[in-house]
Short mmCIF file of C-alpha atoms in Angstrom, two decimals:
data_model
loop_
_atom_site.label_atom_id
_atom_site.label_comp_id
_atom_site.label_asym_id
_atom_site.label_seq_id
_atom_site.Cartn_x
_atom_site.Cartn_y
_atom_site.Cartn_z
CA UNK A 29 -6.84 -27.02 9.67
CA UNK A 30 -5.42 -25.62 6.70
CA UNK A 31 -1.83 -24.53 6.28
CA UNK A 32 -0.98 -21.74 8.46
CA UNK A 33 -3.50 -22.94 11.20
CA UNK A 34 -6.69 -21.21 9.77
CA UNK A 35 -9.36 -22.32 11.59
CA UNK A 36 -12.23 -24.13 10.20
CA UNK A 37 -14.86 -20.81 10.81
CA UNK A 38 -12.26 -18.68 9.10
CA UNK A 39 -12.23 -20.90 6.13
CA UNK A 40 -16.02 -20.54 5.98
CA UNK A 41 -15.55 -16.98 6.30
CA UNK A 42 -13.07 -16.79 3.33
CA UNK A 43 -15.12 -18.93 1.12
CA UNK A 44 -18.42 -16.75 1.73
CA UNK A 45 -16.39 -13.41 0.88
CA UNK A 46 -14.91 -14.89 -2.12
CA UNK A 47 -18.61 -16.25 -3.34
CA UNK A 48 -19.91 -12.58 -2.41
CA UNK A 49 -17.19 -10.86 -4.61
CA UNK A 50 -18.14 -13.20 -7.41
CA UNK A 51 -21.80 -12.38 -7.09
CA UNK A 52 -20.94 -8.71 -6.77
CA UNK A 53 -19.35 -8.94 -10.06
CA UNK A 54 -22.07 -10.74 -11.79
CA UNK A 55 -24.79 -8.43 -10.48
CA UNK A 56 -22.31 -5.50 -11.45
CA UNK A 57 -22.54 -6.50 -14.99
CA UNK A 58 -26.18 -6.90 -14.85
CA UNK A 59 -27.37 -3.36 -12.89
CA UNK A 60 -27.57 -0.20 -15.09
CA UNK A 61 -29.38 2.76 -15.49
CA UNK A 62 -32.70 1.04 -15.94
CA UNK A 63 -31.84 -1.44 -12.84
CA UNK A 64 -31.36 -4.98 -12.85
CA UNK A 65 -30.98 -6.59 -16.39
CA UNK A 66 -30.78 -9.97 -17.58
CA UNK A 67 -27.28 -11.24 -18.29
CA UNK A 68 -28.61 -13.41 -21.19
CA UNK A 69 -30.32 -10.44 -22.72
CA UNK A 70 -26.97 -8.44 -22.32
CA UNK A 71 -24.96 -11.31 -24.08
CA UNK A 72 -27.46 -10.96 -27.15
CA UNK A 73 -26.93 -7.39 -27.51
CA UNK A 74 -23.44 -6.00 -28.76
CA UNK A 75 -24.23 -2.54 -27.59
CA UNK A 76 -25.23 -3.80 -24.31
CA UNK A 77 -21.88 -5.70 -23.99
CA UNK A 78 -19.95 -2.76 -25.19
CA UNK A 79 -21.29 -0.82 -22.09
CA UNK A 80 -20.62 -3.88 -19.87
CA UNK A 81 -16.99 -4.16 -20.73
CA UNK A 82 -16.02 -0.35 -20.69
CA UNK A 83 -18.15 0.80 -17.98
CA UNK A 84 -19.95 -1.72 -15.74
CA UNK A 85 -17.36 -4.18 -15.33
CA UNK A 86 -14.21 -2.01 -14.67
CA UNK A 87 -16.55 0.07 -12.29
CA UNK A 88 -17.25 -3.11 -10.55
CA UNK A 89 -14.00 -4.36 -9.97
CA UNK A 90 -12.78 -0.76 -9.15
CA UNK A 91 -15.30 -0.81 -6.26
CA UNK A 92 -13.89 -4.21 -5.04
CA UNK A 93 -10.39 -3.19 -5.37
CA UNK A 94 -10.86 0.19 -3.66
CA UNK A 95 -12.61 -1.61 -0.84
CA UNK A 96 -9.93 -4.01 -0.34
CA UNK A 97 -7.30 -1.45 -0.32
CA UNK A 98 -9.41 0.53 2.48
CA UNK A 99 -10.00 -2.73 4.33
CA UNK A 100 -6.30 -3.44 4.70
CA UNK A 101 -5.48 0.07 5.42
CA UNK A 102 -7.96 0.07 8.27
CA UNK A 103 -6.58 -3.28 9.59
CA UNK A 104 -3.03 -1.80 9.59
CA UNK A 105 -4.16 1.26 11.13
CA UNK A 106 -6.14 -0.48 14.08
CA UNK A 107 -3.23 -2.82 14.60
CA UNK A 108 -0.47 -0.28 14.16
CA UNK A 109 -2.11 2.26 16.61
CA UNK A 110 -3.64 -0.34 18.81
CA UNK A 111 -7.03 1.31 18.48
CA UNK A 112 -10.12 -0.14 17.22
CA UNK A 113 -11.43 3.24 16.14
CA UNK A 114 -8.48 3.91 14.13
CA UNK A 115 -9.12 4.34 10.29
CA UNK A 116 -7.15 4.77 7.18
CA UNK A 117 -7.40 8.49 7.07
CA UNK A 118 -5.98 8.98 10.53
CA UNK A 119 -2.82 10.40 9.13
CA UNK A 120 -4.38 13.39 7.42
CA UNK A 121 -4.71 11.69 3.90
CA UNK A 122 -8.05 12.40 3.42
CA UNK A 123 -7.49 16.32 3.80
CA UNK A 124 -4.66 16.10 1.81
CA UNK A 125 -6.33 14.49 -1.11
CA UNK A 126 -9.08 16.78 -0.93
CA UNK A 127 -6.77 19.76 -0.82
CA UNK A 128 -4.93 18.21 -3.75
CA UNK A 129 -8.24 18.04 -5.72
CA UNK A 130 -9.25 21.65 -4.65
CA UNK A 131 -5.75 22.94 -6.01
CA UNK A 132 -5.96 20.96 -9.27
CA UNK A 133 -9.73 22.25 -10.03
CA UNK A 134 -8.17 25.81 -9.27
CA UNK A 135 -5.34 25.67 -11.41
CA UNK A 136 -6.84 23.60 -14.32
CA UNK A 137 -9.64 25.91 -14.42
CA UNK A 138 -7.77 29.17 -14.15
CA UNK A 139 -3.98 28.98 -14.66
CA UNK A 140 -3.47 25.70 -16.24
CA UNK A 141 -0.87 27.06 -18.96
CA UNK A 142 1.20 27.82 -15.94
CA UNK A 143 1.22 24.36 -14.79
CA UNK A 144 1.13 22.07 -17.60
CA UNK A 145 2.08 18.96 -15.42
CA UNK A 146 -0.78 19.49 -13.34
CA UNK A 147 -3.22 19.09 -16.51
CA UNK A 148 -1.12 15.93 -17.26
CA UNK A 149 -1.41 14.50 -13.68
CA UNK A 150 -5.26 14.93 -13.47
CA UNK A 151 -7.57 14.75 -10.64
CA UNK A 152 -6.70 11.37 -9.41
CA UNK A 153 -2.98 12.26 -9.36
CA UNK A 154 -3.67 15.38 -7.59
CA UNK A 155 -5.59 13.42 -4.93
CA UNK A 156 -3.02 10.81 -4.58
CA UNK A 157 0.17 13.35 -4.40
CA UNK A 158 -2.10 15.27 -1.71
CA UNK A 159 -2.75 12.27 0.33
CA UNK A 160 1.08 11.03 0.18
CA UNK A 161 2.13 14.71 1.16
CA UNK A 162 -0.21 15.02 4.08
CA UNK A 163 1.13 11.64 5.41
CA UNK A 164 4.74 12.90 4.91
CA UNK A 165 3.82 16.18 6.71
CA UNK A 166 2.41 14.14 9.57
CA UNK A 167 5.34 12.00 9.97
CA UNK A 168 7.44 15.22 10.00
CA UNK A 169 5.68 16.71 12.66
CA UNK A 170 5.71 13.58 14.58
CA UNK A 171 9.32 13.25 14.10
CA UNK A 172 8.85 9.73 13.00
CA UNK A 173 6.73 6.66 13.81
CA UNK A 174 8.05 5.48 17.28
CA UNK A 175 5.39 7.33 19.17
CA UNK A 176 1.84 6.26 18.09
CA UNK A 177 0.16 8.91 20.25
CA UNK A 178 2.17 11.64 18.90
CA UNK A 179 1.59 10.18 15.27
CA UNK A 180 -2.02 10.27 15.84
CA UNK A 181 -2.08 13.80 17.27
CA UNK A 182 -0.01 14.96 14.34
CA UNK A 183 -2.41 13.28 11.98
CA UNK A 184 -5.47 15.22 13.33
CA UNK A 185 -3.52 18.48 13.39
CA UNK A 186 -2.47 18.21 9.63
CA UNK A 187 -6.27 16.72 8.85
CA UNK A 188 -7.55 19.85 10.55
CA UNK A 189 -5.24 22.46 8.88
CA UNK A 190 -5.29 21.15 5.29
CA UNK A 191 -9.23 20.95 5.40
CA UNK A 192 -8.93 24.60 6.27
CA UNK A 193 -6.89 25.46 3.36
CA UNK A 194 -9.28 23.37 1.33
CA UNK A 195 -12.30 25.19 2.54
CA UNK A 196 -10.54 28.68 1.98
CA UNK A 197 -10.17 27.64 -1.83
CA UNK A 198 -13.73 26.91 -1.95
CA UNK A 199 -14.69 30.15 -0.52
CA UNK A 200 -12.27 31.96 -2.89
CA UNK A 201 -13.45 29.66 -5.86
CA UNK A 202 -17.08 28.96 -5.64
CA UNK A 203 -16.67 27.14 -9.22
CA UNK A 204 -14.88 24.19 -7.58
CA UNK A 205 -17.79 23.23 -5.27
CA UNK A 206 -19.49 20.97 -7.48
CA UNK A 207 -16.41 19.06 -8.17
CA UNK A 208 -15.21 18.88 -4.50
CA UNK A 209 -18.65 17.92 -3.64
CA UNK A 210 -18.66 14.74 -5.94
CA UNK A 211 -15.08 13.86 -4.60
CA UNK A 212 -15.95 14.46 -0.89
CA UNK A 213 -19.13 12.17 -1.57
CA UNK A 214 -17.13 9.32 -3.10
CA UNK A 215 -18.12 7.98 -6.80
CA UNK A 216 -16.93 4.86 -8.64
CA UNK A 217 -18.46 6.33 -11.62
CA UNK A 218 -15.15 7.34 -13.04
CA UNK A 219 -13.26 4.15 -12.55
CA UNK A 220 -11.86 2.61 -15.74
CA UNK A 221 -9.50 -0.19 -16.75
CA UNK A 222 -6.40 1.78 -15.81
CA UNK A 223 -7.57 3.00 -12.50
CA UNK A 224 -8.48 -1.00 -12.13
CA UNK A 225 -4.72 -1.66 -13.16
CA UNK A 226 -3.24 0.97 -10.68
CA UNK A 227 -5.35 -0.23 -7.83
CA UNK A 228 -4.75 -4.00 -8.38
CA UNK A 229 -0.71 -3.33 -8.41
CA UNK A 230 -1.00 -1.27 -5.17
CA UNK A 231 -3.12 -3.83 -3.49
CA UNK A 232 -0.81 -6.66 -4.23
CA UNK A 233 2.31 -4.63 -3.01
CA UNK A 234 0.76 -3.58 0.09
CA UNK A 235 -0.81 -6.72 0.83
CA UNK A 236 2.50 -8.45 0.39
CA UNK A 237 4.31 -5.94 2.67
CA UNK A 238 1.77 -6.16 5.42
CA UNK A 239 1.69 -10.10 5.29
CA UNK A 240 5.40 -10.04 5.87
CA UNK A 241 4.96 -7.56 8.94
CA UNK A 242 2.07 -9.14 10.34
CA UNK A 243 4.31 -10.54 13.21
CA UNK A 244 4.84 -6.76 14.27
CA UNK A 245 1.19 -6.26 14.43
CA UNK A 246 0.58 -9.24 16.36
CA UNK A 247 3.51 -7.85 18.78
CA UNK A 248 2.08 -4.53 19.06
CA UNK A 249 -1.27 -5.79 20.38
CA UNK A 250 0.72 -6.53 23.50
CA UNK A 251 2.34 -2.92 23.60
CA UNK A 252 5.41 -1.55 21.99
CA UNK A 253 7.47 -2.29 25.18
CA UNK A 254 6.74 -5.86 24.95
CA UNK A 255 7.17 -5.92 21.28
CA UNK A 256 10.69 -4.82 21.57
CA UNK A 257 11.43 -7.53 23.98
CA UNK A 258 10.50 -9.95 21.23
CA UNK A 259 13.35 -8.70 19.13
CA UNK A 260 11.45 -6.87 16.68
CA UNK A 261 13.05 -3.73 15.05
CA UNK A 262 10.09 -1.78 15.33
CA UNK A 263 11.25 1.82 13.89
CA UNK A 264 11.87 0.35 10.49
CA UNK A 265 8.87 -2.02 10.44
CA UNK A 266 6.46 0.61 11.83
CA UNK A 267 7.50 2.96 9.11
CA UNK A 268 6.88 0.42 6.35
CA UNK A 269 3.53 -0.36 7.78
CA UNK A 270 2.75 3.60 7.80
CA UNK A 271 3.82 3.22 4.08
CA UNK A 272 1.38 0.49 3.43
CA UNK A 273 -1.42 2.36 5.13
CA UNK A 274 -0.49 5.49 2.81
CA UNK A 275 -0.26 3.86 -0.12
CA UNK A 276 -3.34 1.87 0.26
CA UNK A 277 -5.47 4.68 1.38
CA UNK A 278 -3.85 7.12 -1.45
CA UNK A 279 -4.52 4.63 -4.13
CA UNK A 280 -8.34 4.17 -3.23
CA UNK A 281 -9.04 7.60 -2.33
CA UNK A 282 -7.52 9.03 -5.82
CA UNK A 283 -9.82 6.81 -7.92
CA UNK A 284 -12.96 6.75 -5.89
CA UNK A 285 -13.00 9.71 -3.45
CA UNK A 286 -13.62 9.94 -0.04
CA UNK A 287 -15.63 6.73 1.01
CA UNK A 288 -16.31 6.94 5.12
CA UNK A 289 -16.54 3.67 7.24
CA UNK A 290 -15.08 1.05 4.87
CA UNK A 291 -11.81 0.85 6.40
CA UNK A 292 -12.86 1.11 9.84
CA UNK A 293 -15.92 -1.21 9.44
CA UNK A 294 -14.30 -4.17 7.71
CA UNK A 295 -11.83 -5.33 10.34
CA UNK A 296 -14.48 -4.86 12.86
CA UNK A 297 -16.69 -7.12 11.03
CA UNK A 298 -13.97 -9.65 10.30
CA UNK A 299 -13.02 -9.80 14.13
CA UNK A 300 -16.78 -10.19 15.30
CA UNK A 301 -16.67 -13.50 13.43
CA UNK A 302 -13.74 -14.95 14.10
CA UNK A 303 -10.30 -14.45 16.18
CA UNK A 304 -7.32 -14.44 14.11
CA UNK A 305 -3.73 -13.39 14.04
CA UNK A 306 -2.86 -10.39 11.84
CA UNK A 307 -1.54 -12.51 8.76
CA UNK A 308 -5.04 -13.83 8.08
CA UNK A 309 -6.85 -10.93 9.51
CA UNK A 310 -5.29 -8.63 6.99
CA UNK A 311 -6.48 -10.92 4.21
CA UNK A 312 -10.04 -11.37 5.34
CA UNK A 313 -10.11 -7.65 6.20
CA UNK A 314 -9.44 -6.68 2.58
CA UNK A 315 -11.93 -9.01 1.22
CA UNK A 316 -14.47 -7.88 3.41
CA UNK A 317 -13.88 -4.19 2.53
CA UNK A 318 -14.12 -5.22 -1.11
CA UNK A 319 -17.42 -6.65 -0.38
CA UNK A 320 -18.75 -3.88 1.48
CA UNK A 321 -17.79 -1.42 -1.10
CA UNK A 322 -18.97 -3.87 -3.98
CA UNK A 323 -22.49 -4.18 -2.31
CA UNK A 324 -22.55 -0.40 -1.52
CA UNK A 325 -21.97 0.44 -5.17
CA UNK A 326 -24.60 -1.81 -6.25
CA UNK A 327 -27.02 -0.08 -4.03
CA UNK A 328 -26.09 2.97 -5.18
CA UNK A 329 -26.48 2.38 -9.00
CA UNK A 330 -29.82 0.26 -8.54
CA UNK A 331 -31.59 1.62 -5.36
CA UNK A 332 -33.19 4.71 -7.22
CA UNK A 333 -32.41 4.02 -10.70
CA UNK A 334 -32.02 5.87 -13.14
CA UNK A 335 -30.88 8.38 -10.49
CA UNK A 336 -27.46 7.24 -8.87
CA UNK A 337 -26.82 7.75 -5.21
CA UNK A 338 -23.26 8.83 -4.02
CA UNK A 339 -21.48 5.52 -2.89
CA UNK A 340 -19.96 7.24 -0.02
CA UNK A 341 -23.12 8.48 1.42
CA UNK A 342 -24.24 4.70 1.56
CA UNK A 343 -20.99 3.50 3.03
CA UNK A 344 -21.43 6.09 5.57
CA UNK A 345 -24.97 5.23 6.61
CA UNK A 346 -24.22 1.46 6.49
CA UNK A 347 -20.93 1.57 8.34
CA UNK A 348 -22.33 4.30 10.58
CA UNK A 349 -25.27 1.98 11.56
CA UNK A 350 -23.27 -1.12 12.28
CA UNK A 351 -20.77 0.94 14.67
CA UNK A 352 -23.88 2.42 16.37
CA UNK A 353 -25.22 -1.20 16.84
CA UNK A 354 -21.83 -2.39 17.74
CA UNK A 355 -21.24 0.15 20.54
CA UNK A 356 -24.91 -0.47 21.91
CA UNK A 357 -24.08 -4.24 22.24
CA UNK A 358 -20.76 -3.86 23.53
CA UNK A 359 -19.67 -0.45 24.79
CA UNK A 360 -16.27 -1.18 25.49
CA UNK A 361 -15.65 -2.46 21.83
CA UNK A 362 -14.29 -5.78 23.08
CA UNK A 363 -14.52 -7.19 19.47
CA UNK A 364 -12.23 -4.25 18.34
CA UNK A 365 -8.79 -5.23 19.39
CA UNK A 366 -7.07 -8.03 17.30
CA UNK A 367 -6.86 -11.47 18.93
CA UNK A 368 -4.45 -14.50 18.79
#
């Protein structure tokens, strides 16, 4: 056992995930429009090295960071709502981000002179702002975070309504359809070093806060009433966890678009391998999400090279396939609840 009581199997999983993350980075530098290239050949070509430094490396690191953010948000969501099917988009953040992007396309393409701040904020800023406003609207409708069922219902309502507004904008402005389609299918193709820095700061902040509140998630596994008997100030701590989930999701979605199943599948995969308290479950879920999205990005780039697949389509296929297999093996999702 290492400090914090991490079991041997969890340590092995931690080492394996870190090793896979390093492998993803190495392969990410070698996979281009022509498929897999030799790293030795790349090092001998100054132009190829420039492509690696400016495009491939930040894209690969960005995929890992976005996956880690979604894995962390999914673990928080499943613990907070005590629901193995909870995912990071439950509070309407995905619909809010899509609406923000749609509005940005409309204003920047038509009346951007009347909204100069929108041009400065850009598509990623609009997506992040839309996601944050959707979560705030959900909290307003739910009158706080004290009732998880009410919060879930409010999130579903906000998601449906904002999605409807987004569809109306698409009908009224057909020119934005292509841009919104790219955003909704998810892509890491536009991630640069600045995007990586933003996601890295968000990940460190969210992970630190979630790690400090892991005891709350452990208590919520037993139910809110039981958690209160443990002397936990649930109201403030649940609000902080919702903020972590919203920030992690918004930061990832703003940079990569909507990526399905990463946040839902990553905690499931970890729990299917080892049972842990949430403190280590949060970290391993982040690493699992990073590896899942990193591998999906490699497949998206190299599977049909030089043509590139939308990475969100691959995550949906792979994540959906895994969850179907899990349902077939265990209809009651026995592996879905966090254990101690």
